Amino acid sequence: MNTSPHATLLQWYADHGRHDLPWRTNPDPYAIYVSEIMLQQTQVKTVLERFYFPFLERFPTLTALAEADLDDVLKMWEGLGYYTRARNLYAAARQCNGQLPDNALDLLNLPGIGQSTAHAIAAFAYREPLPIMDANVKRILHRYYALTERNDKKLWDYAYTLFDSAHPFEYNQAMMDIGATICLPKKPLCPLCPLEKSCLGKTSPLAYPASKAKKIKPVRFRNIIVYQKENRYALIQRRTRFLSGLWSFYESEDKPDIHMKYLGEIIQNYSHFTLEAHVYLCTESVLPEGYEWFSVEEIAQLSLSRADHKVVSLL
Ligand code: SF4
């Protein structure tokens, strides 16, 4: 049985932790909540450099977020991707009436908050003694306990076993930092790791967990038609689940009319498919239903997907 590494972990965090991350120095639960949602699918560097501060400046409180327009929220989220996060954040703010729940159980009732995020907010904002389990922590646990099997339910048991309930904030932050700087996916730096002494997987860390069979991402071929009337272009606000609320040009599987001008090709990788689209310009004024005309300046104020931004750059 491996011994508890808590004392070493605490000391390591005091000496090497990323103490200056703004969501660690700002105790406001709302700011911690925003950071946790942004960090779900995005790297710390990107969140820090481009999104966290402008978002909090625009929506400084939960109430300010709840009272905003969803379009404005999506615009501030533009470029972060995974827009469901922004829609859920907004819906949660409206549900909260200005007061974020102060415990993990109630946080779980909010849209977009799963167990790990609820634990993270509760541990960081309210010092609730709960372990977190983001992708970095999962990797550490698999290696630390030499687990080949991927089983989240069992992994939570291991998360609780290793957890230091006397220091929930420091322990969880230390685990996140070790995952981000030492127990790296491809080149774990075991000799520098405070868990090294008791880690069961340190002799062959890459064996844990067993690698997944690589899935081949499907490619969706589409034609994007930019309808133009004088200096205005036609867009529609998406109501589909995917990219809901963002504005987009006309997209179709149909063949374009031979009179349309070919503008070029765009490729966009999404998590579950790759979009490859040929882009055409149509200057005939037959506008598909539901579309609206916008000038280039007005388009700059709308929230667009990365693919549609690429279309704009072809114009
Ligand atoms: S000793 Fe190596 S494998 Fe184990 S947790 Fe630390 S970095 Fe990861």
PDB file of C-alpha atoms and ligand atoms in Angstrom:
ATOM      1  CA  MET A   1       0.000   0.000   0.000  1.00  0.00           C
ATOM      2  CA  ASN A   2       1.443   3.391  -0.903  1.00  0.00           C
ATOM      3  CA  THR A   3       1.770   5.976   1.862  1.00  0.00           C
ATOM      4  CA  SER A   4       0.005   9.344   1.919  1.00  0.00           C
ATOM      5  CA  PRO A   5       1.902  12.019   0.014  1.00  0.00           C
ATOM      6  CA  HIS A   6      -0.085  14.934   1.469  1.00  0.00           C
ATOM      7  CA  ALA A   7       2.734  16.668   3.318  1.00  0.00           C
ATOM      8  CA  THR A   8       5.025  16.522   0.267  1.00  0.00           C
ATOM      9  CA  LEU A   9       2.212  17.683  -1.984  1.00  0.00           C
ATOM     10  CA  LEU A  10       1.433  20.669   0.257  1.00  0.00           C
ATOM     11  CA  GLN A  11       5.062  21.684   0.411  1.00  0.00           C
ATOM     12  CA  TRP A  12       5.418  21.312  -3.334  1.00  0.00           C
ATOM     13  CA  TYR A  13       2.371  23.522  -3.873  1.00  0.00           C
ATOM     14  CA  ALA A  14       3.758  26.174  -1.523  1.00  0.00           C
ATOM     15  CA  ASP A  15       7.087  26.151  -3.401  1.00  0.00           C
ATOM     16  CA  HIS A  16       6.019  25.594  -7.017  1.00  0.00           C
ATOM     17  CA  GLY A  17       2.248  26.174  -7.369  1.00  0.00           C
ATOM     18  CA  ARG A  18       0.920  28.727  -9.849  1.00  0.00           C
ATOM     19  CA  HIS A  19      -0.212  31.068  -7.075  1.00  0.00           C
ATOM     20  CA  ASP A  20      -0.579  34.097  -9.306  1.00  0.00           C
ATOM     21  CA  LEU A  21      -3.391  32.722 -11.490  1.00  0.00           C
ATOM     22  CA  PRO A  22      -6.094  35.400 -11.150  1.00  0.00           C
ATOM     23  CA  TRP A  23      -8.863  32.970 -10.198  1.00  0.00           C
ATOM     24  CA  ARG A  24      -6.682  31.880  -7.264  1.00  0.00           C
ATOM     25  CA  THR A  25      -6.109  35.403  -6.010  1.00  0.00           C
ATOM     26  CA  ASN A  26      -9.689  36.628  -6.567  1.00  0.00           C
ATOM     27  CA  PRO A  27     -11.993  34.947  -4.021  1.00  0.00           C
ATOM     28  CA  ASP A  28     -15.218  36.056  -5.781  1.00  0.00           C
ATOM     29  CA  PRO A  29     -17.218  32.824  -6.372  1.00  0.00           C
ATOM     30  CA  TYR A  30     -18.626  34.245  -9.625  1.00  0.00           C
ATOM     31  CA  ALA A  31     -15.129  34.900 -11.020  1.00  0.00           C
ATOM     32  CA  ILE A  32     -14.089  31.374  -9.987  1.00  0.00           C
ATOM     33  CA  TYR A  33     -17.199  29.988 -11.670  1.00  0.00           C
ATOM     34  CA  VAL A  34     -16.457  31.845 -14.914  1.00  0.00           C
ATOM     35  CA  SER A  35     -12.861  30.605 -14.874  1.00  0.00           C
ATOM     36  CA  GLU A  36     -13.931  26.999 -14.280  1.00  0.00           C
ATOM     37  CA  ILE A  37     -16.352  27.080 -17.212  1.00  0.00           C
ATOM     38  CA  MET A  38     -13.790  28.672 -19.534  1.00  0.00           C
ATOM     39  CA  LEU A  39     -11.117  26.180 -18.469  1.00  0.00           C
ATOM     40  CA  GLN A  40     -13.354  23.171 -19.165  1.00  0.00           C
ATOM     41  CA  GLN A  41     -12.260  22.963 -22.803  1.00  0.00           C
ATOM     42  CA  THR A  42      -9.633  25.665 -23.140  1.00  0.00           C
ATOM     43  CA  GLN A  43      -6.018  26.015 -22.069  1.00  0.00           C
ATOM     44  CA  VAL A  44      -5.068  28.325 -19.209  1.00  0.00           C
ATOM     45  CA  LYS A  45      -2.879  30.476 -21.494  1.00  0.00           C
ATOM     46  CA  THR A  46      -5.703  31.195 -23.956  1.00  0.00           C
ATOM     47  CA  VAL A  47      -8.229  31.912 -21.200  1.00  0.00           C
ATOM     48  CA  LEU A  48      -5.787  34.242 -19.460  1.00  0.00           C
ATOM     49  CA  GLU A  49      -4.592  36.121 -22.498  1.00  0.00           C
ATOM     50  CA  ARG A  50      -7.837  36.683 -24.337  1.00  0.00           C
ATOM     51  CA  PHE A  51     -11.033  35.865 -22.512  1.00  0.00           C
ATOM     52  CA  TYR A  52     -11.143  35.887 -18.703  1.00  0.00           C
ATOM     53  CA  PHE A  53     -10.507  39.591 -18.045  1.00  0.00           C
ATOM     54  CA  PRO A  54     -12.607  41.047 -20.912  1.00  0.00           C
ATOM     55  CA  PHE A  55     -15.529  38.800 -19.953  1.00  0.00           C
ATOM     56  CA  LEU A  56     -15.428  39.882 -16.297  1.00  0.00           C
ATOM     57  CA  GLU A  57     -15.032  43.492 -17.292  1.00  0.00           C
ATOM     58  CA  ARG A  58     -18.113  43.277 -19.509  1.00  0.00           C
ATOM     59  CA  PHE A  59     -20.146  41.190 -17.033  1.00  0.00           C
ATOM     60  CA  PRO A  60     -18.608  41.904 -13.601  1.00  0.00           C
ATOM     61  CA  THR A  61     -21.296  40.150 -11.541  1.00  0.00           C
ATOM     62  CA  LEU A  62     -23.718  37.280 -11.851  1.00  0.00           C
ATOM     63  CA  THR A  63     -26.534  39.838 -11.980  1.00  0.00           C
ATOM     64  CA  ALA A  64     -24.851  41.790 -14.777  1.00  0.00           C
ATOM     65  CA  LEU A  65     -24.542  38.555 -16.733  1.00  0.00           C
ATOM     66  CA  ALA A  66     -28.179  37.618 -16.095  1.00  0.00           C
ATOM     67  CA  GLU A  67     -29.349  41.034 -17.299  1.00  0.00           C
ATOM     68  CA  ALA A  68     -27.239  41.002 -20.481  1.00  0.00           C
ATOM     69  CA  ASP A  69     -28.420  39.949 -23.932  1.00  0.00           C
ATOM     70  CA  LEU A  70     -27.450  36.425 -24.937  1.00  0.00           C
ATOM     71  CA  ASP A  71     -26.053  37.896 -28.184  1.00  0.00           C
ATOM     72  CA  ASP A  72     -23.597  40.007 -26.159  1.00  0.00           C
ATOM     73  CA  VAL A  73     -22.547  37.020 -24.103  1.00  0.00           C
ATOM     74  CA  LEU A  74     -21.918  34.957 -27.234  1.00  0.00           C
ATOM     75  CA  LYS A  75     -19.960  37.839 -28.732  1.00  0.00           C
ATOM     76  CA  MET A  76     -17.657  37.919 -25.684  1.00  0.00           C
ATOM     77  CA  TRP A  77     -17.272  34.144 -25.998  1.00  0.00           C
ATOM     78  CA  GLU A  78     -16.403  34.337 -29.687  1.00  0.00           C
ATOM     79  CA  GLY A  79     -13.216  32.394 -30.404  1.00  0.00           C
ATOM     80  CA  LEU A  80     -13.398  30.285 -27.239  1.00  0.00           C
ATOM     81  CA  GLY A  81     -15.541  27.673 -28.977  1.00  0.00           C
ATOM     82  CA  TYR A  82     -17.876  25.152 -27.336  1.00  0.00           C
ATOM     83  CA  TYR A  83     -20.593  27.796 -27.172  1.00  0.00           C
ATOM     84  CA  THR A  84     -22.913  25.600 -25.131  1.00  0.00           C
ATOM     85  CA  ARG A  85     -20.737  26.665 -22.211  1.00  0.00           C
ATOM     86  CA  ALA A  86     -21.656  30.317 -22.753  1.00  0.00           C
ATOM     87  CA  ARG A  87     -25.358  29.572 -23.182  1.00  0.00           C
ATOM     88  CA  ASN A  88     -25.362  27.467 -20.003  1.00  0.00           C
ATOM     89  CA  LEU A  89     -23.444  30.111 -18.071  1.00  0.00           C
ATOM     90  CA  TYR A  90     -26.033  32.662 -19.124  1.00  0.00           C
ATOM     91  CA  ALA A  91     -28.974  30.368 -18.307  1.00  0.00           C
ATOM     92  CA  ALA A  92     -27.424  29.577 -14.917  1.00  0.00           C
ATOM     93  CA  ALA A  93     -26.943  33.277 -14.133  1.00  0.00           C
ATOM     94  CA  ARG A  94     -30.622  33.886 -14.855  1.00  0.00           C
ATOM     95  CA  GLN A  95     -31.597  30.923 -12.699  1.00  0.00           C
ATOM     96  CA  CYS A  96     -29.492  32.104  -9.722  1.00  0.00           C
ATOM     97  CA  ASN A  97     -31.134  35.484  -9.014  1.00  0.00           C
ATOM     98  CA  GLY A  98     -27.758  37.069  -8.278  1.00  0.00           C
ATOM     99  CA  GLN A  99     -26.588  34.466  -5.771  1.00  0.00           C
ATOM    100  CA  LEU A 100     -24.424  31.518  -6.755  1.00  0.00           C
ATOM    101  CA  PRO A 101     -25.155  28.398  -4.633  1.00  0.00           C
ATOM    102  CA  ASP A 102     -22.499  27.928  -1.955  1.00  0.00           C
ATOM    103  CA  ASN A 103     -22.204  24.150  -2.069  1.00  0.00           C
ATOM    104  CA  ALA A 104     -21.524  21.459  -4.666  1.00  0.00           C
ATOM    105  CA  LEU A 105     -24.896  19.754  -4.344  1.00  0.00           C
ATOM    106  CA  ASP A 106     -26.833  22.900  -5.256  1.00  0.00           C
ATOM    107  CA  LEU A 107     -24.295  23.932  -7.904  1.00  0.00           C
ATOM    108  CA  LEU A 108     -25.060  20.646  -9.655  1.00  0.00           C
ATOM    109  CA  ASN A 109     -28.595  21.919 -10.325  1.00  0.00           C
ATOM    110  CA  LEU A 110     -27.277  24.623 -12.619  1.00  0.00           C
ATOM    111  CA  PRO A 111     -27.011  23.991 -16.366  1.00  0.00           C
ATOM    112  CA  GLY A 112     -23.500  23.140 -17.577  1.00  0.00           C
ATOM    113  CA  ILE A 113     -22.169  22.155 -14.156  1.00  0.00           C
ATOM    114  CA  GLY A 114     -21.164  18.512 -13.758  1.00  0.00           C
ATOM    115  CA  GLN A 115     -19.624  16.850 -10.740  1.00  0.00           C
ATOM    116  CA  SER A 116     -16.036  17.950 -11.305  1.00  0.00           C
ATOM    117  CA  THR A 117     -16.970  21.588 -11.983  1.00  0.00           C
ATOM    118  CA  ALA A 118     -19.317  21.667  -8.979  1.00  0.00           C
ATOM    119  CA  HIS A 119     -16.541  20.268  -6.791  1.00  0.00           C
ATOM    120  CA  ALA A 120     -14.000  22.727  -8.207  1.00  0.00           C
ATOM    121  CA  ILE A 121     -16.186  25.791  -7.580  1.00  0.00           C
ATOM    122  CA  ALA A 122     -17.160  24.560  -4.118  1.00  0.00           C
ATOM    123  CA  ALA A 123     -13.577  23.684  -3.176  1.00  0.00           C
ATOM    124  CA  PHE A 124     -12.035  26.887  -4.539  1.00  0.00           C
ATOM    125  CA  ALA A 125     -14.730  29.403  -3.615  1.00  0.00           C
ATOM    126  CA  TYR A 126     -16.064  27.907  -0.388  1.00  0.00           C
ATOM    127  CA  ARG A 127     -13.288  25.503   0.718  1.00  0.00           C
ATOM    128  CA  GLU A 128     -15.744  22.594   0.631  1.00  0.00           C
ATOM    129  CA  PRO A 129     -13.702  19.403   1.168  1.00  0.00           C
ATOM    130  CA  LEU A 130     -14.251  17.708  -2.207  1.00  0.00           C
ATOM    131  CA  PRO A 131     -11.830  16.399  -4.820  1.00  0.00           C
ATOM    132  CA  ILE A 132     -11.952  17.561  -8.437  1.00  0.00           C
ATOM    133  CA  MET A 133     -11.373  15.467 -11.516  1.00  0.00           C
ATOM    134  CA  ASP A 134     -10.541  17.345 -14.687  1.00  0.00           C
ATOM    135  CA  ALA A 135      -8.542  15.754 -17.516  1.00  0.00           C
ATOM    136  CA  ASN A 136      -5.211  16.464 -15.793  1.00  0.00           C
ATOM    137  CA  VAL A 137      -6.289  14.942 -12.511  1.00  0.00           C
ATOM    138  CA  LYS A 138      -7.677  11.899 -14.318  1.00  0.00           C
ATOM    139  CA  ARG A 139      -4.309  11.320 -15.942  1.00  0.00           C
ATOM    140  CA  ILE A 140      -2.492  11.599 -12.601  1.00  0.00           C
ATOM    141  CA  LEU A 141      -4.892   9.181 -10.893  1.00  0.00           C
ATOM    142  CA  HIS A 142      -4.585   6.618 -13.679  1.00  0.00           C
ATOM    143  CA  ARG A 143      -0.819   6.741 -13.393  1.00  0.00           C
ATOM    144  CA  TYR A 144      -0.586   7.054  -9.628  1.00  0.00           C
ATOM    145  CA  TYR A 145      -2.711   3.952  -9.111  1.00  0.00           C
ATOM    146  CA  ALA A 146      -1.447   2.218 -12.301  1.00  0.00           C
ATOM    147  CA  LEU A 147      -4.949   1.866 -13.723  1.00  0.00           C
ATOM    148  CA  THR A 148      -5.257   0.682 -17.295  1.00  0.00           C
ATOM    149  CA  GLU A 149      -9.065   0.689 -17.304  1.00  0.00           C
ATOM    150  CA  ARG A 150     -10.958   3.916 -18.091  1.00  0.00           C
ATOM    151  CA  ASN A 151     -13.831   3.956 -15.671  1.00  0.00           C
ATOM    152  CA  ASP A 152     -14.900   7.347 -14.311  1.00  0.00           C
ATOM    153  CA  LYS A 153     -17.038   5.886 -11.562  1.00  0.00           C
ATOM    154  CA  LYS A 154     -14.136   3.891 -10.118  1.00  0.00           C
ATOM    155  CA  LEU A 155     -11.806   6.825 -10.688  1.00  0.00           C
ATOM    156  CA  TRP A 156     -13.941   8.977  -8.382  1.00  0.00           C
ATOM    157  CA  ASP A 157     -13.313   6.404  -5.628  1.00  0.00           C
ATOM    158  CA  TYR A 158      -9.582   6.783  -6.194  1.00  0.00           C
ATOM    159  CA  ALA A 159      -9.976  10.580  -6.240  1.00  0.00           C
ATOM    160  CA  TYR A 160     -11.547  10.432  -2.785  1.00  0.00           C
ATOM    161  CA  THR A 161      -8.882   7.982  -1.556  1.00  0.00           C
ATOM    162  CA  LEU A 162      -5.993  10.244  -2.503  1.00  0.00           C
ATOM    163  CA  PHE A 163      -7.767  13.462  -1.494  1.00  0.00           C
ATOM    164  CA  ASP A 164      -6.493  15.658   1.351  1.00  0.00           C
ATOM    165  CA  SER A 165      -9.741  16.800   2.994  1.00  0.00           C
ATOM    166  CA  ALA A 166      -7.862  18.998   5.463  1.00  0.00           C
ATOM    167  CA  HIS A 167      -6.542  21.175   2.620  1.00  0.00           C
ATOM    168  CA  PRO A 168      -9.078  20.961  -0.230  1.00  0.00           C
ATOM    169  CA  PHE A 169      -7.997  24.201  -1.905  1.00  0.00           C
ATOM    170  CA  GLU A 170      -4.259  23.502  -1.873  1.00  0.00           C
ATOM    171  CA  TYR A 171      -4.619  19.816  -2.721  1.00  0.00           C
ATOM    172  CA  ASN A 172      -6.854  20.404  -5.748  1.00  0.00           C
ATOM    173  CA  GLN A 173      -4.757  23.299  -7.023  1.00  0.00           C
ATOM    174  CA  ALA A 174      -1.593  21.226  -6.574  1.00  0.00           C
ATOM    175  CA  MET A 175      -3.113  18.351  -8.555  1.00  0.00           C
ATOM    176  CA  MET A 176      -4.070  20.714 -11.355  1.00  0.00           C
ATOM    177  CA  ASP A 177      -0.572  22.189 -11.399  1.00  0.00           C
ATOM    178  CA  ILE A 178       1.133  18.808 -11.374  1.00  0.00           C
ATOM    179  CA  GLY A 179      -1.066  17.731 -14.280  1.00  0.00           C
ATOM    180  CA  ALA A 180      -0.274  20.906 -16.209  1.00  0.00           C
ATOM    181  CA  THR A 181       3.468  21.088 -15.532  1.00  0.00           C
ATOM    182  CA  ILE A 182       4.839  17.681 -14.431  1.00  0.00           C
ATOM    183  CA  CYS A 183       2.607  14.698 -15.122  1.00  0.00           C
ATOM    184  CA  LEU A 184       2.458  15.718 -18.766  1.00  0.00           C
ATOM    185  CA  PRO A 185       0.560  13.591 -21.291  1.00  0.00           C
ATOM    186  CA  LYS A 186       3.563  12.623 -23.424  1.00  0.00           C
ATOM    187  CA  LYS A 187       6.617  13.319 -21.258  1.00  0.00           C
ATOM    188  CA  PRO A 188       5.891  13.037 -17.538  1.00  0.00           C
ATOM    189  CA  LEU A 189       8.707  14.486 -15.440  1.00  0.00           C
ATOM    190  CA  CYS A 190       8.564  11.879 -12.677  1.00  0.00           C
ATOM    191  CA  PRO A 191      11.842  12.792 -10.907  1.00  0.00           C
ATOM    192  CA  LEU A 192      10.377  16.265 -10.222  1.00  0.00           C
ATOM    193  CA  CYS A 193       6.996  15.029  -9.048  1.00  0.00           C
ATOM    194  CA  PRO A 194       5.943  15.281  -5.388  1.00  0.00           C
ATOM    195  CA  LEU A 195       3.919  12.073  -5.877  1.00  0.00           C
ATOM    196  CA  GLU A 196       6.887  10.122  -7.184  1.00  0.00           C
ATOM    197  CA  LYS A 197       7.702   8.248  -3.998  1.00  0.00           C
ATOM    198  CA  SER A 198       4.324   6.547  -3.763  1.00  0.00           C
ATOM    199  CA  CYS A 199       3.286   6.545  -7.461  1.00  0.00           C
ATOM    200  CA  LEU A 200       2.616   3.009  -8.668  1.00  0.00           C
ATOM    201  CA  GLY A 201       2.834   3.880 -12.351  1.00  0.00           C
ATOM    202  CA  LYS A 202       6.080   5.848 -12.405  1.00  0.00           C
ATOM    203  CA  THR A 203       8.155   3.150 -14.115  1.00  0.00           C
ATOM    204  CA  SER A 204       5.891   3.153 -17.190  1.00  0.00           C
ATOM    205  CA  PRO A 205       3.491   6.117 -16.843  1.00  0.00           C
ATOM    206  CA  LEU A 206       2.463   6.093 -20.506  1.00  0.00           C
ATOM    207  CA  ALA A 207       0.868   2.669 -20.013  1.00  0.00           C
ATOM    208  CA  TYR A 208      -1.888   4.223 -17.830  1.00  0.00           C
ATOM    209  CA  PRO A 209      -4.626   4.304 -18.875  1.00  0.00           C
ATOM    210  CA  ALA A 210      -4.460   1.955 -21.865  1.00  0.00           C
ATOM    211  CA  SER A 211      -4.609   3.973 -25.084  1.00  0.00           C
ATOM    212  CA  LYS A 212      -7.928   4.304 -26.874  1.00  0.00           C
ATOM    213  CA  ALA A 213      -8.414   3.121 -30.431  1.00  0.00           C
ATOM    214  CA  LYS A 214      -8.142   6.255 -32.553  1.00  0.00           C
ATOM    215  CA  LYS A 215     -11.463   7.370 -33.963  1.00  0.00           C
ATOM    216  CA  ILE A 216     -11.464   8.779 -37.454  1.00  0.00           C
ATOM    217  CA  LYS A 217     -13.329  12.064 -37.550  1.00  0.00           C
ATOM    218  CA  PRO A 218     -15.986  12.251 -40.278  1.00  0.00           C
ATOM    219  CA  VAL A 219     -15.708  15.010 -42.870  1.00  0.00           C
ATOM    220  CA  ARG A 220     -18.811  17.025 -43.799  1.00  0.00           C
ATOM    221  CA  PHE A 221     -18.690  18.524 -47.283  1.00  0.00           C
ATOM    222  CA  ARG A 222     -20.839  21.613 -47.724  1.00  0.00           C
ATOM    223  CA  ASN A 223     -21.328  24.587 -49.994  1.00  0.00           C
ATOM    224  CA  ILE A 224     -21.547  27.989 -48.359  1.00  0.00           C
ATOM    225  CA  ILE A 225     -23.329  30.635 -50.373  1.00  0.00           C
ATOM    226  CA  VAL A 226     -22.814  34.263 -49.489  1.00  0.00           C
ATOM    227  CA  TYR A 227     -25.801  36.235 -50.736  1.00  0.00           C
ATOM    228  CA  GLN A 228     -24.871  39.818 -51.523  1.00  0.00           C
ATOM    229  CA  LYS A 229     -27.035  42.860 -52.245  1.00  0.00           C
ATOM    230  CA  GLU A 230     -25.008  46.004 -52.845  1.00  0.00           C
ATOM    231  CA  ASN A 231     -22.670  46.099 -49.839  1.00  0.00           C
ATOM    232  CA  ARG A 232     -24.742  43.902 -47.607  1.00  0.00           C
ATOM    233  CA  TYR A 233     -24.569  40.187 -46.939  1.00  0.00           C
ATOM    234  CA  ALA A 234     -27.180  37.695 -45.774  1.00  0.00           C
ATOM    235  CA  LEU A 235     -26.874  35.832 -42.493  1.00  0.00           C
ATOM    236  CA  ILE A 236     -29.200  33.930 -40.213  1.00  0.00           C
ATOM    237  CA  GLN A 237     -29.055  33.308 -36.471  1.00  0.00           C
ATOM    238  CA  ARG A 238     -28.704  29.575 -35.892  1.00  0.00           C
ATOM    239  CA  ARG A 239     -31.446  27.872 -33.942  1.00  0.00           C
ATOM    240  CA  THR A 240     -29.949  24.394 -34.210  1.00  0.00           C
ATOM    241  CA  ARG A 241     -28.341  22.828 -31.132  1.00  0.00           C
ATOM    242  CA  PHE A 242     -24.881  23.033 -32.661  1.00  0.00           C
ATOM    243  CA  LEU A 243     -23.550  26.638 -32.572  1.00  0.00           C
ATOM    244  CA  SER A 244     -26.976  27.844 -31.489  1.00  0.00           C
ATOM    245  CA  GLY A 245     -27.250  31.639 -31.289  1.00  0.00           C
ATOM    246  CA  LEU A 246     -24.300  32.311 -33.634  1.00  0.00           C
ATOM    247  CA  TRP A 247     -24.872  33.986 -36.992  1.00  0.00           C
ATOM    248  CA  SER A 248     -24.002  32.147 -40.182  1.00  0.00           C
ATOM    249  CA  PHE A 249     -24.028  32.364 -43.948  1.00  0.00           C
ATOM    250  CA  TYR A 250     -26.204  30.051 -46.009  1.00  0.00           C
ATOM    251  CA  GLU A 251     -24.907  26.493 -45.890  1.00  0.00           C
ATOM    252  CA  SER A 252     -26.144  23.633 -48.012  1.00  0.00           C
ATOM    253  CA  GLU A 253     -25.326  20.218 -49.420  1.00  0.00           C
ATOM    254  CA  ASP A 254     -26.885  21.208 -52.754  1.00  0.00           C
ATOM    255  CA  LYS A 255     -24.834  22.037 -55.819  1.00  0.00           C
ATOM    256  CA  PRO A 256     -24.392  25.782 -56.308  1.00  0.00           C
ATOM    257  CA  ASP A 257     -25.771  27.547 -59.367  1.00  0.00           C
ATOM    258  CA  ILE A 258     -23.175  27.739 -62.166  1.00  0.00           C
ATOM    259  CA  HIS A 259     -23.496  31.558 -62.259  1.00  0.00           C
ATOM    260  CA  MET A 260     -22.237  31.919 -58.720  1.00  0.00           C
ATOM    261  CA  LYS A 261     -18.696  33.125 -58.224  1.00  0.00           C
ATOM    262  CA  TYR A 262     -16.339  30.697 -56.499  1.00  0.00           C
ATOM    263  CA  LEU A 263     -14.524  32.425 -53.601  1.00  0.00           C
ATOM    264  CA  GLY A 264     -12.457  29.595 -52.195  1.00  0.00           C
ATOM    265  CA  GLU A 265     -12.461  26.753 -49.695  1.00  0.00           C
ATOM    266  CA  ILE A 266     -12.530  26.710 -45.919  1.00  0.00           C
ATOM    267  CA  ILE A 267     -11.728  23.871 -43.538  1.00  0.00           C
ATOM    268  CA  GLN A 268     -12.751  23.895 -39.902  1.00  0.00           C
ATOM    269  CA  ASN A 269     -12.064  21.198 -37.327  1.00  0.00           C
ATOM    270  CA  TYR A 270     -14.707  20.633 -34.706  1.00  0.00           C
ATOM    271  CA  SER A 271     -14.512  18.105 -31.890  1.00  0.00           C
ATOM    272  CA  HIS A 272     -16.744  15.576 -33.650  1.00  0.00           C
ATOM    273  CA  PHE A 273     -16.309  16.332 -37.362  1.00  0.00           C
ATOM    274  CA  THR A 274     -14.340  18.358 -39.883  1.00  0.00           C
ATOM    275  CA  LEU A 275     -16.137  20.830 -42.105  1.00  0.00           C
ATOM    276  CA  GLU A 276     -14.838  21.249 -45.650  1.00  0.00           C
ATOM    277  CA  ALA A 277     -16.777  23.845 -47.580  1.00  0.00           C
ATOM    278  CA  HIS A 278     -16.586  25.549 -50.947  1.00  0.00           C
ATOM    279  CA  VAL A 279     -17.659  29.157 -50.691  1.00  0.00           C
ATOM    280  CA  TYR A 280     -19.618  30.958 -53.437  1.00  0.00           C
ATOM    281  CA  LEU A 281     -20.926  34.478 -53.911  1.00  0.00           C
ATOM    282  CA  CYS A 282     -24.482  34.985 -55.169  1.00  0.00           C
ATOM    283  CA  THR A 283     -25.527  38.478 -56.241  1.00  0.00           C
ATOM    284  CA  GLU A 284     -29.053  37.584 -57.318  1.00  0.00           C
ATOM    285  CA  SER A 285     -31.565  38.860 -54.837  1.00  0.00           C
ATOM    286  CA  VAL A 286     -33.304  35.552 -54.102  1.00  0.00           C
ATOM    287  CA  LEU A 287     -32.791  35.400 -50.406  1.00  0.00           C
ATOM    288  CA  PRO A 288     -33.594  32.184 -48.511  1.00  0.00           C
ATOM    289  CA  GLU A 289     -36.260  32.607 -45.865  1.00  0.00           C
ATOM    290  CA  GLY A 290     -35.256  33.921 -42.452  1.00  0.00           C
ATOM    291  CA  TYR A 291     -32.016  35.595 -43.567  1.00  0.00           C
ATOM    292  CA  GLU A 292     -31.215  39.246 -42.872  1.00  0.00           C
ATOM    293  CA  TRP A 293     -28.922  41.718 -44.632  1.00  0.00           C
ATOM    294  CA  PHE A 294     -25.864  43.133 -42.843  1.00  0.00           C
ATOM    295  CA  SER A 295     -23.032  45.451 -43.804  1.00  0.00           C
ATOM    296  CA  VAL A 296     -19.439  44.380 -43.097  1.00  0.00           C
ATOM    297  CA  GLU A 297     -19.379  46.754 -40.103  1.00  0.00           C
ATOM    298  CA  GLU A 298     -22.559  45.193 -38.727  1.00  0.00           C
ATOM    299  CA  ILE A 299     -21.207  41.674 -39.268  1.00  0.00           C
ATOM    300  CA  ALA A 300     -18.223  42.619 -37.113  1.00  0.00           C
ATOM    301  CA  GLN A 301     -20.660  43.159 -34.219  1.00  0.00           C
ATOM    302  CA  LEU A 302     -22.291  39.730 -34.601  1.00  0.00           C
ATOM    303  CA  SER A 303     -20.996  36.549 -33.035  1.00  0.00           C
ATOM    304  CA  LEU A 304     -19.859  34.145 -35.748  1.00  0.00           C
ATOM    305  CA  SER A 305     -18.315  30.691 -35.664  1.00  0.00           C
ATOM    306  CA  ARG A 306     -14.667  30.322 -36.717  1.00  0.00           C
ATOM    307  CA  ALA A 307     -15.832  28.819 -40.012  1.00  0.00           C
ATOM    308  CA  ASP A 308     -17.974  31.867 -40.775  1.00  0.00           C
ATOM    309  CA  HIS A 309     -15.103  34.177 -39.854  1.00  0.00           C
ATOM    310  CA  LYS A 310     -13.054  32.326 -42.466  1.00  0.00           C
ATOM    311  CA  VAL A 311     -15.842  32.984 -44.977  1.00  0.00           C
ATOM    312  CA  VAL A 312     -15.734  36.703 -44.106  1.00  0.00           C
ATOM    313  CA  SER A 313     -12.010  36.736 -44.813  1.00  0.00           C
ATOM    314  CA  LEU A 314     -12.688  35.390 -48.321  1.00  0.00           C
ATOM    315  CA  LEU A 315     -15.011  38.298 -49.157  1.00  0.00           C
TER     316      LEU A 315
HETATM  317  S1  SF4 B   1       5.456  10.129 -10.549  1.00  0.00           S
HETATM  318 FE1  SF4 B   1       5.301  10.402 -12.744  1.00  0.00          FE
HETATM  319  S2  SF4 B   1       3.573   9.201 -13.388  1.00  0.00           S
HETATM  320 FE2  SF4 B   1       3.438   9.386 -11.181  1.00  0.00          FE
HETATM  321  S3  SF4 B   1       2.080  11.133 -10.881  1.00  0.00           S
HETATM  322 FE3  SF4 B   1       4.177  11.915 -10.855  1.00  0.00          FE
HETATM  323  S4  SF4 B   1       4.654  12.520 -12.971  1.00  0.00           S
HETATM  324 FE4  SF4 B   1       2.798  11.251 -12.997  1.00  0.00          FE
END
